[in-house]
Amino acid sequence: MAVDSDVLDLSLATSGGLGVEWADRQMPVLRRIRERFEKERPLDGVTIAACLHVTTETANLMRTLKAGGADVALCASNPLSTQDHTAAALVDGYDIPVFAIRGVDESRYYGHIKAVLDRTPMITMDDGGDLVSTLHQQRTDQLPEIIGGTEETTTGVIRLRAMEARGLLGYPVISINGADTKHLFDNRYGTGQSAIDGIMRATNVLLAGKTVVVCGYGMCGRGVSARARGMGADVVVTEVDPTRALEAAMDGLRVLPGLDAASQGDIFVTVTGNKHVLRAKHFEVMKDGAILANAGHFDIEIDLNALRRMASGHRTVRREVEEYTLDDDRRLYVLAEGRLVNLAAAEGHPAAVMDMSFANQALSCEWLNANAASLEKRVYEVPEAIDKTVARLKLETMGVRIDELTSEQQEYLSGWEEGT
Ligand code: ADE
């Protein structure tokens, strides 16, 4: 019998399946975990509701959880990131219930979240916090059934910590983002490459010689800056945090206040996780032809309502490129409606980096299930043993070997007497 679902078109399943296999070739760590899960079934009897970007990489995570014995259902964590062929493949090829269609309106998007919650999950897996916040606002009756959750991204962890601080968090959640093998790689190399990829697929502009303004110098901003610079752009960073600004300056980048950067930039990329980073006062001074993209989780970083109010008109000029004409005839170009440019205009982070993020997800789920009884209603870091296992496995699959401490070195590190 066909599994429950709401996807665009099941006839896309064959091409979707090829994409899932293609990604799997670049996900050897997750594959090893899947092979172990198939034998050990550590998630037998566990129902999981996942709210993630519906991509080929996520499909391989879903396969892994299912191989571990979980009853898993998936909905999208962003209305524009769903790959419809991948969603079809999950339903038709892997018998996994999926509720996700690219481009749905807000009400259907939240309808899909409720559809996975209707399956009475014991574990939630979130990317950005929409699942957790729906549960805590509209489905509080389900909270006692939930043993724990995981959160993939910086934005979601910020929301969880705010809930924890107010005593509102209903169950333990693991911050996948906190793992070194997640944020040092996914946020930096993943966002770095995929955000540039999204901008290029949408516009086909040459980056060499352009001024690229990167708003925010967290891990994602560092990645975008490094990749833009590597392609010959003059990179300007804007920041509110003095340490990060200092780091950008010492990385050899120009650091400017937003308003100064606004008049100089050819391409803007917001990666702050905060609201209205680019707003009316910036639009007022931007150059004709400036391109505006967001690579942060939510579509709030560019104040599109202000831009719409300022514009005399707008039209779609290419796939994922909206042109806004201002009163003085300057034209500004917004990519992917201000949503995550890497997922909406490209395919998200490459599989080789999602391999590590999703290995952390799979192993953290196993850990949650094994340790549920002793956990409190708070945000947990990924256990260090898991983080190091992921790093070791990744190195192994890359054929990279490293050294071990000698016993003399171990002793030295644990002592204090030896000095000058
Ligand atoms: N977040 C960023 N890139 C992603 C991908 N390829 N799959 C799932 N989530 C992502």
Tab-separated table of C-alpha atoms and ligand atoms in Angstrom:
chain	number	residue	atom	x	y	z
A	1	MET	CA	0.000	0.000	0.000
A	2	ALA	CA	1.270	3.488	-0.858
A	3	VAL	CA	2.502	5.497	2.127
A	4	ASP	CA	0.729	8.637	3.254
A	5	SER	CA	2.129	11.733	1.522
A	6	ASP	CA	1.622	15.106	-0.081
A	7	VAL	CA	4.196	15.547	-2.830
A	8	LEU	CA	4.045	17.200	-6.245
A	9	ASP	CA	4.222	14.264	-8.624
A	10	LEU	CA	5.114	10.637	-7.935
A	11	SER	CA	6.155	10.139	-11.546
A	12	LEU	CA	9.308	12.122	-10.666
A	13	ALA	CA	10.427	9.259	-8.423
A	14	THR	CA	12.791	7.605	-10.911
A	15	SER	CA	14.890	10.710	-11.523
A	16	GLY	CA	14.674	11.500	-7.803
A	17	GLY	CA	16.033	8.055	-6.966
A	18	LEU	CA	19.049	8.610	-9.218
A	19	GLY	CA	19.754	11.859	-7.360
A	20	VAL	CA	19.538	10.137	-3.981
A	21	GLU	CA	22.014	7.479	-5.136
A	22	TRP	CA	24.318	10.167	-6.558
A	23	ALA	CA	24.402	11.957	-3.209
A	24	ASP	CA	24.897	8.659	-1.379
A	25	ARG	CA	28.205	8.132	-3.212
A	26	GLN	CA	29.496	11.258	-1.436
A	27	MET	CA	28.142	10.241	1.976
A	28	PRO	CA	30.322	7.325	3.069
A	29	VAL	CA	30.115	8.079	6.793
A	30	LEU	CA	26.334	8.043	6.787
A	31	ARG	CA	26.413	4.897	4.673
A	32	ARG	CA	28.560	3.102	7.248
A	33	ILE	CA	26.175	4.151	9.984
A	34	ARG	CA	23.280	2.898	7.879
A	35	GLU	CA	24.944	-0.483	7.441
A	36	ARG	CA	25.439	-0.783	11.195
A	37	PHE	CA	21.888	0.427	11.878
A	38	GLU	CA	20.530	-2.277	9.545
A	39	LYS	CA	22.184	-4.938	11.706
A	40	GLU	CA	21.644	-3.428	15.153
A	41	ARG	CA	18.258	-1.669	14.683
A	42	PRO	CA	18.890	0.871	17.506
A	43	LEU	CA	15.751	2.845	16.617
A	44	ASP	CA	13.289	-0.043	16.556
A	45	GLY	CA	9.856	1.185	17.590
A	46	VAL	CA	10.834	4.869	17.553
A	47	THR	CA	8.636	7.300	15.629
A	48	ILE	CA	10.509	10.295	14.243
A	49	ALA	CA	9.052	13.493	12.767
A	50	ALA	CA	11.665	15.305	10.676
A	51	CYS	CA	11.343	18.874	9.429
A	52	LEU	CA	14.378	19.342	7.161
A	53	HIS	CA	15.197	20.661	3.706
A	54	VAL	CA	13.909	17.933	1.402
A	55	THR	CA	17.066	17.232	-0.584
A	56	THR	CA	18.911	14.161	-1.814
A	57	GLU	CA	21.168	14.383	1.249
A	58	THR	CA	18.201	14.448	3.610
A	59	ALA	CA	16.780	11.464	1.741
A	60	ASN	CA	19.879	9.484	2.702
A	61	LEU	CA	19.457	10.487	6.337
A	62	MET	CA	15.819	9.306	6.208
A	63	ARG	CA	16.957	5.978	4.721
A	64	THR	CA	19.478	5.631	7.546
A	65	LEU	CA	16.919	6.272	10.288
A	66	LYS	CA	14.535	3.808	8.661
A	67	ALA	CA	17.329	1.226	8.404
A	68	GLY	CA	17.773	1.678	12.158
A	69	GLY	CA	14.161	0.629	12.681
A	70	ALA	CA	12.566	4.077	13.010
A	71	ASP	CA	9.133	4.931	11.695
A	72	VAL	CA	10.044	8.242	10.091
A	73	ALA	CA	8.026	10.983	8.329
A	74	LEU	CA	9.439	14.089	6.682
A	75	CYS	CA	8.185	17.606	5.978
A	76	ALA	CA	10.021	20.640	4.602
A	77	SER	CA	11.803	23.223	6.750
A	78	ASN	CA	11.493	25.937	4.112
A	79	PRO	CA	8.838	26.439	1.432
A	80	LEU	CA	11.384	26.954	-1.371
A	81	SER	CA	14.000	24.292	-0.625
A	82	THR	CA	12.070	21.134	-1.511
A	83	GLN	CA	13.361	19.058	-4.411
A	84	ASP	CA	10.093	17.619	-5.716
A	85	HIS	CA	11.760	14.670	-7.431
A	86	THR	CA	13.538	13.734	-4.187
A	87	ALA	CA	10.248	13.915	-2.280
A	88	ALA	CA	8.666	11.612	-4.872
A	89	ALA	CA	11.556	9.137	-4.626
A	90	LEU	CA	11.292	8.968	-0.847
A	91	VAL	CA	7.613	8.104	-1.080
A	92	ASP	CA	7.667	5.818	-4.096
A	93	GLY	CA	11.125	4.277	-3.839
A	94	TYR	CA	11.754	4.145	-0.107
A	95	ASP	CA	8.221	4.043	1.364
A	96	ILE	CA	8.863	7.052	3.568
A	97	PRO	CA	5.931	9.431	4.165
A	98	VAL	CA	6.787	12.918	2.901
A	99	PHE	CA	4.722	16.089	3.092
A	100	ALA	CA	6.538	18.711	1.026
A	101	ILE	CA	6.011	20.572	-2.234
A	102	ARG	CA	8.273	23.321	-3.498
A	103	GLY	CA	6.653	26.760	-3.482
A	104	VAL	CA	3.634	26.034	-1.234
A	105	ASP	CA	2.006	28.919	0.626
A	106	GLU	CA	2.371	29.403	4.358
A	107	SER	CA	-0.824	27.610	5.279
A	108	ARG	CA	0.071	24.443	3.346
A	109	TYR	CA	3.648	24.622	4.665
A	110	TYR	CA	2.349	24.525	8.251
A	111	GLY	CA	-0.241	21.911	7.204
A	112	HIS	CA	2.686	19.669	6.282
A	113	ILE	CA	4.306	20.229	9.672
A	114	LYS	CA	1.042	19.218	11.319
A	115	ALA	CA	0.856	16.128	9.110
A	116	VAL	CA	4.162	14.803	10.510
A	117	LEU	CA	3.047	15.710	14.036
A	118	ASP	CA	-0.156	13.722	13.477
A	119	ARG	CA	2.059	10.643	13.457
A	120	THR	CA	2.707	11.164	17.209
A	121	PRO	CA	6.499	11.342	17.116
A	122	MET	CA	8.763	10.344	19.986
A	123	ILE	CA	11.717	12.221	18.481
A	124	THR	CA	11.635	15.489	16.530
A	125	MET	CA	14.327	16.487	14.076
A	126	ASP	CA	14.211	20.147	13.169
A	127	ASP	CA	16.080	22.635	10.980
A	128	GLY	CA	15.252	26.180	12.036
A	129	GLY	CA	12.742	25.392	14.778
A	130	ASP	CA	9.380	25.515	12.971
A	131	LEU	CA	8.445	21.991	14.074
A	132	VAL	CA	9.359	22.611	17.713
A	133	SER	CA	7.629	25.962	17.806
A	134	THR	CA	4.427	24.527	16.238
A	135	LEU	CA	4.483	21.748	18.841
A	136	HIS	CA	4.969	24.154	21.726
A	137	GLN	CA	2.297	26.562	20.499
A	138	GLN	CA	-0.392	24.332	19.035
A	139	ARG	CA	0.226	20.732	20.095
A	140	THR	CA	1.211	20.940	23.758
A	141	ASP	CA	-0.839	17.775	24.402
A	142	GLN	CA	1.814	15.843	22.424
A	143	LEU	CA	4.791	17.073	24.460
A	144	PRO	CA	4.695	14.266	27.093
A	145	GLU	CA	5.082	11.635	24.348
A	146	ILE	CA	8.310	13.163	23.079
A	147	ILE	CA	11.573	11.805	24.470
A	148	GLY	CA	13.819	14.311	22.711
A	149	GLY	CA	14.755	16.159	19.592
A	150	THR	CA	17.625	17.386	17.465
A	151	GLU	CA	18.152	20.801	15.882
A	152	GLU	CA	20.321	21.231	12.816
A	153	THR	CA	21.003	24.932	12.500
A	154	THR	CA	22.264	28.057	14.282
A	155	THR	CA	18.909	29.858	13.958
A	156	GLY	CA	17.005	26.930	15.455
A	157	VAL	CA	19.430	26.601	18.375
A	158	ILE	CA	19.034	30.327	19.159
A	159	ARG	CA	15.259	29.817	19.347
A	160	LEU	CA	15.657	26.726	21.553
A	161	ARG	CA	17.965	28.537	23.956
A	162	ALA	CA	15.407	31.358	24.225
A	163	MET	CA	12.739	28.749	25.090
A	164	GLU	CA	15.045	27.075	27.613
A	165	ALA	CA	15.875	30.416	29.279
A	166	ARG	CA	12.155	31.112	29.738
A	167	GLY	CA	11.510	27.606	31.114
A	168	LEU	CA	9.356	26.751	28.093
A	169	LEU	CA	11.294	23.921	26.477
A	170	GLY	CA	9.171	20.784	26.773
A	171	TYR	CA	11.853	18.128	26.194
A	172	PRO	CA	15.630	17.698	25.704
A	173	VAL	CA	17.020	18.798	22.348
A	174	ILE	CA	20.500	18.204	20.967
A	175	SER	CA	22.176	21.079	19.163
A	176	ILE	CA	23.635	19.340	16.119
A	177	ASN	CA	24.982	22.724	15.049
A	178	GLY	CA	27.244	22.781	18.100
A	179	ALA	CA	29.271	19.757	16.939
A	180	ASP	CA	32.662	20.714	15.509
A	181	THR	CA	32.096	18.271	12.665
A	182	LYS	CA	28.938	20.228	11.831
A	183	HIS	CA	29.541	23.964	12.111
A	184	LEU	CA	33.222	24.015	11.164
A	185	PHE	CA	32.414	22.274	7.887
A	186	ASP	CA	28.731	22.536	6.922
A	187	ASN	CA	28.400	26.197	7.897
A	188	ARG	CA	31.751	27.223	6.459
A	189	TYR	CA	32.495	25.028	3.435
A	190	GLY	CA	28.871	24.091	2.777
A	191	THR	CA	27.371	27.578	2.911
A	192	GLY	CA	30.535	29.049	1.390
A	193	GLN	CA	30.237	26.973	-1.755
A	194	SER	CA	26.470	26.591	-2.047
A	195	ALA	CA	25.612	30.272	-1.509
A	196	ILE	CA	28.035	31.271	-4.266
A	197	ASP	CA	26.606	28.430	-6.371
A	198	GLY	CA	23.061	29.789	-5.868
A	199	ILE	CA	24.100	33.316	-6.838
A	200	MET	CA	25.873	32.063	-9.930
A	201	ARG	CA	23.074	29.741	-11.063
A	202	ALA	CA	20.535	32.538	-10.621
A	203	THR	CA	22.515	35.330	-12.276
A	204	ASN	CA	25.552	33.914	-14.119
A	205	VAL	CA	27.486	37.014	-13.035
A	206	LEU	CA	31.277	37.034	-12.975
A	207	LEU	CA	32.522	37.395	-9.415
A	208	ALA	CA	36.044	38.424	-10.368
A	209	GLY	CA	36.432	42.165	-9.929
A	210	LYS	CA	33.068	42.618	-8.187
A	211	THR	CA	32.635	44.019	-4.698
A	212	VAL	CA	30.846	41.356	-2.649
A	213	VAL	CA	29.456	42.553	0.671
A	214	VAL	CA	29.074	39.746	3.217
A	215	CYS	CA	26.855	40.772	6.125
A	216	GLY	CA	27.860	38.662	9.126
A	217	TYR	CA	31.180	36.930	9.818
A	218	GLY	CA	30.080	33.822	11.688
A	219	MET	CA	31.063	30.446	10.266
A	220	CYS	CA	28.753	30.897	7.260
A	221	GLY	CA	29.997	34.433	6.552
A	222	ARG	CA	33.598	33.240	6.730
A	223	GLY	CA	32.848	30.542	4.202
A	224	VAL	CA	31.060	32.866	1.776
A	225	SER	CA	33.831	35.470	2.100
A	226	ALA	CA	36.595	32.947	1.502
A	227	ARG	CA	34.935	31.504	-1.584
A	228	ALA	CA	34.024	34.933	-3.041
A	229	ARG	CA	37.582	36.105	-2.494
A	230	GLY	CA	38.915	32.935	-4.091
A	231	MET	CA	36.932	33.805	-7.201
A	232	GLY	CA	38.520	37.233	-7.441
A	233	ALA	CA	35.948	39.394	-5.665
A	234	ASP	CA	36.821	42.343	-3.473
A	235	VAL	CA	35.117	41.233	-0.241
A	236	VAL	CA	33.689	43.699	2.273
A	237	VAL	CA	32.407	42.420	5.621
A	238	THR	CA	29.838	44.117	7.864
A	239	GLU	CA	29.536	43.022	11.496
A	240	VAL	CA	28.107	44.072	14.863
A	241	ASP	CA	30.419	41.854	16.921
A	242	PRO	CA	33.852	43.435	17.536
A	243	THR	CA	35.734	40.123	17.733
A	244	ARG	CA	34.289	38.857	14.489
A	245	ALA	CA	34.946	42.197	12.801
A	246	LEU	CA	38.553	42.015	13.999
A	247	GLU	CA	38.870	38.513	12.655
A	248	ALA	CA	37.572	39.624	9.253
A	249	ALA	CA	40.029	42.532	9.226
A	250	MET	CA	42.936	40.229	10.117
A	251	ASP	CA	41.775	37.752	7.480
A	252	GLY	CA	42.629	40.585	5.109
A	253	LEU	CA	39.094	41.718	4.312
A	254	ARG	CA	37.712	45.245	4.318
A	255	VAL	CA	35.311	45.838	7.218
A	256	LEU	CA	32.810	48.672	6.854
A	257	PRO	CA	29.614	49.912	8.491
A	258	GLY	CA	26.568	48.670	6.585
A	259	LEU	CA	25.695	52.029	5.121
A	260	ASP	CA	29.179	52.583	3.697
A	261	ALA	CA	29.219	49.074	2.285
A	262	ALA	CA	25.754	49.594	0.793
A	263	SER	CA	26.972	52.235	-1.634
A	264	GLN	CA	29.994	50.159	-2.708
A	265	GLY	CA	28.639	46.652	-3.171
A	266	ASP	CA	27.771	44.900	-6.427
A	267	ILE	CA	26.538	41.759	-4.669
A	268	PHE	CA	25.215	41.510	-1.103
A	269	VAL	CA	24.925	38.288	0.884
A	270	THR	CA	23.253	38.318	4.301
A	271	VAL	CA	24.305	35.537	6.706
A	272	THR	CA	23.525	36.970	10.128
A	273	GLY	CA	20.399	35.130	11.340
A	274	ASN	CA	18.973	38.548	12.207
A	275	LYS	CA	16.215	40.767	10.892
A	276	HIS	CA	16.314	43.624	8.355
A	277	VAL	CA	20.062	43.649	7.949
A	278	LEU	CA	19.514	45.292	4.582
A	279	ARG	CA	16.732	47.849	4.832
A	280	ALA	CA	15.420	51.120	3.364
A	281	LYS	CA	18.466	53.244	4.228
A	282	HIS	CA	20.723	50.736	2.473
A	283	PHE	CA	18.471	50.398	-0.594
A	284	GLU	CA	18.488	54.205	-0.903
A	285	VAL	CA	22.239	54.293	-1.584
A	286	MET	CA	22.814	51.031	-3.460
A	287	LYS	CA	24.210	51.079	-6.984
A	288	ASP	CA	22.012	50.466	-10.009
A	289	GLY	CA	22.165	46.719	-10.700
A	290	ALA	CA	23.070	45.627	-7.173
A	291	ILE	CA	22.241	41.976	-6.454
A	292	LEU	CA	20.799	41.026	-3.054
A	293	ALA	CA	20.897	37.463	-1.736
A	294	ASN	CA	20.250	35.885	1.640
A	295	ALA	CA	21.951	32.740	2.915
A	296	GLY	CA	20.556	32.882	6.471
A	297	HIS	CA	17.792	30.470	7.520
A	298	PHE	CA	14.782	32.807	7.373
A	299	ASP	CA	13.707	35.340	4.744
A	300	ILE	CA	13.845	38.220	7.197
A	301	GLU	CA	17.357	39.496	6.633
A	302	ILE	CA	16.422	41.653	3.620
A	303	ASP	CA	13.493	43.969	4.369
A	304	LEU	CA	11.492	43.131	1.266
A	305	ASN	CA	8.390	44.979	2.444
A	306	ALA	CA	10.408	48.195	2.583
A	307	LEU	CA	11.833	47.494	-0.860
A	308	ARG	CA	8.355	46.847	-2.267
A	309	ARG	CA	7.149	50.133	-0.763
A	310	MET	CA	10.089	52.026	-2.271
A	311	ALA	CA	9.803	50.435	-5.716
A	312	SER	CA	7.658	51.824	-8.502
A	313	GLY	CA	7.437	48.340	-9.942
A	314	HIS	CA	8.919	44.865	-9.975
A	315	ARG	CA	9.095	41.943	-12.366
A	316	THR	CA	10.726	38.538	-12.640
A	317	VAL	CA	13.618	38.789	-15.082
A	318	ARG	CA	15.117	35.316	-14.706
A	319	ARG	CA	14.387	32.216	-12.648
A	320	GLU	CA	14.846	33.303	-9.007
A	321	VAL	CA	15.681	36.906	-9.956
A	322	GLU	CA	13.210	39.685	-9.157
A	323	GLU	CA	13.948	43.204	-10.413
A	324	TYR	CA	12.782	46.157	-8.295
A	325	THR	CA	12.806	49.563	-9.994
A	326	LEU	CA	13.184	52.540	-7.688
A	327	ASP	CA	11.866	56.081	-8.305
A	328	ASP	CA	15.251	57.257	-9.563
A	329	ASP	CA	15.310	54.359	-12.052
A	330	ARG	CA	17.934	52.383	-10.163
A	331	ARG	CA	17.203	48.661	-10.332
A	332	LEU	CA	17.942	46.245	-7.496
A	333	TYR	CA	17.820	42.478	-8.005
A	334	VAL	CA	16.606	40.178	-5.242
A	335	LEU	CA	17.411	36.473	-5.533
A	336	ALA	CA	15.026	33.678	-4.498
A	337	GLU	CA	12.550	36.023	-2.788
A	338	GLY	CA	15.131	36.647	-0.083
A	339	ARG	CA	14.976	33.000	0.988
A	340	LEU	CA	18.022	30.755	1.455
A	341	VAL	CA	19.757	31.320	-1.886
A	342	ASN	CA	21.825	28.141	-1.644
A	343	LEU	CA	18.770	25.897	-1.403
A	344	ALA	CA	16.249	27.931	-3.391
A	345	ALA	CA	18.484	28.741	-6.363
A	346	ALA	CA	20.893	25.791	-6.123
A	347	GLU	CA	20.865	22.393	-4.396
A	348	GLY	CA	22.050	23.288	-0.920
A	349	HIS	CA	25.306	22.104	0.574
A	350	PRO	CA	27.115	19.355	-1.284
A	351	ALA	CA	26.575	15.812	-0.062
A	352	ALA	CA	30.184	15.368	1.119
A	353	VAL	CA	29.672	17.974	3.847
A	354	MET	CA	26.090	16.978	4.705
A	355	ASP	CA	27.601	13.518	5.279
A	356	MET	CA	29.072	14.805	8.543
A	357	SER	CA	26.070	16.883	9.628
A	358	PHE	CA	23.709	13.988	9.059
A	359	ALA	CA	26.044	11.439	10.624
A	360	ASN	CA	25.772	13.607	13.754
A	361	GLN	CA	21.980	13.587	13.366
A	362	ALA	CA	21.760	9.801	13.047
A	363	LEU	CA	24.154	9.084	15.931
A	364	SER	CA	22.504	11.719	18.147
A	365	CYS	CA	19.108	10.095	17.555
A	366	GLU	CA	20.543	6.762	18.623
A	367	TRP	CA	22.056	8.422	21.708
A	368	LEU	CA	18.801	10.192	22.572
A	369	ASN	CA	16.891	6.949	22.390
A	370	ALA	CA	19.439	5.165	24.583
A	371	ASN	CA	19.678	7.953	27.190
A	372	ALA	CA	16.172	9.441	27.174
A	373	ALA	CA	15.360	8.462	30.747
A	374	SER	CA	18.207	10.501	32.251
A	375	LEU	CA	17.846	13.696	30.210
A	376	GLU	CA	16.440	17.045	31.312
A	377	LYS	CA	14.351	19.554	29.382
A	378	ARG	CA	17.256	21.554	28.060
A	379	VAL	CA	19.567	22.053	25.098
A	380	TYR	CA	22.380	19.477	24.958
A	381	GLU	CA	25.560	19.522	22.928
A	382	VAL	CA	26.362	16.545	20.723
A	383	PRO	CA	28.430	14.196	22.930
A	384	GLU	CA	32.131	14.629	22.161
A	385	ALA	CA	32.501	10.911	21.495
A	386	ILE	CA	30.009	11.220	18.624
A	387	ASP	CA	31.702	14.325	17.230
A	388	LYS	CA	35.119	12.621	17.248
A	389	THR	CA	33.695	9.419	15.759
A	390	VAL	CA	32.296	11.427	12.850
A	391	ALA	CA	35.664	13.153	12.316
A	392	ARG	CA	37.539	9.853	12.453
A	393	LEU	CA	35.179	8.111	10.077
A	394	LYS	CA	35.295	11.020	7.640
A	395	LEU	CA	39.102	11.016	7.633
A	396	GLU	CA	39.106	7.255	7.148
A	397	THR	CA	36.752	7.453	4.173
A	398	MET	CA	38.930	10.210	2.705
A	399	GLY	CA	42.020	8.035	3.092
A	400	VAL	CA	43.658	10.564	5.424
A	401	ARG	CA	45.748	9.114	8.255
A	402	ILE	CA	46.838	10.958	11.415
A	403	ASP	CA	49.196	10.355	14.332
A	404	GLU	CA	48.530	9.196	17.889
A	405	LEU	CA	50.077	10.676	21.031
A	406	THR	CA	52.983	8.682	22.440
A	407	SER	CA	52.573	7.585	26.065
A	408	GLU	CA	55.276	10.138	26.986
A	409	GLN	CA	53.195	12.896	25.351
A	410	GLN	CA	50.005	11.730	27.057
A	411	GLU	CA	51.770	11.811	30.393
A	412	TYR	CA	53.154	15.309	29.669
A	413	LEU	CA	49.679	16.637	28.866
A	414	SER	CA	48.192	15.272	32.047
A	415	GLY	CA	51.003	16.589	34.273
A	416	TRP	CA	51.932	20.058	35.485
A	417	GLU	CA	55.412	19.803	36.981
A	418	GLU	CA	57.564	20.032	33.827
A	419	GLY	CA	58.364	23.657	32.840
A	420	THR	CA	61.219	25.708	31.393
B	1	ADE	N1	21.065	22.557	4.481
B	1	ADE	C1	21.959	23.096	3.635
B	1	ADE	N2	22.193	22.287	2.597
B	1	ADE	C2	21.426	21.186	2.761
B	1	ADE	C3	21.243	20.003	2.023
B	1	ADE	N3	21.895	19.771	0.886
B	1	ADE	N4	20.368	19.107	2.501
B	1	ADE	C4	19.715	19.345	3.653
B	1	ADE	N5	19.859	20.432	4.396
B	1	ADE	C5	20.716	21.363	3.966
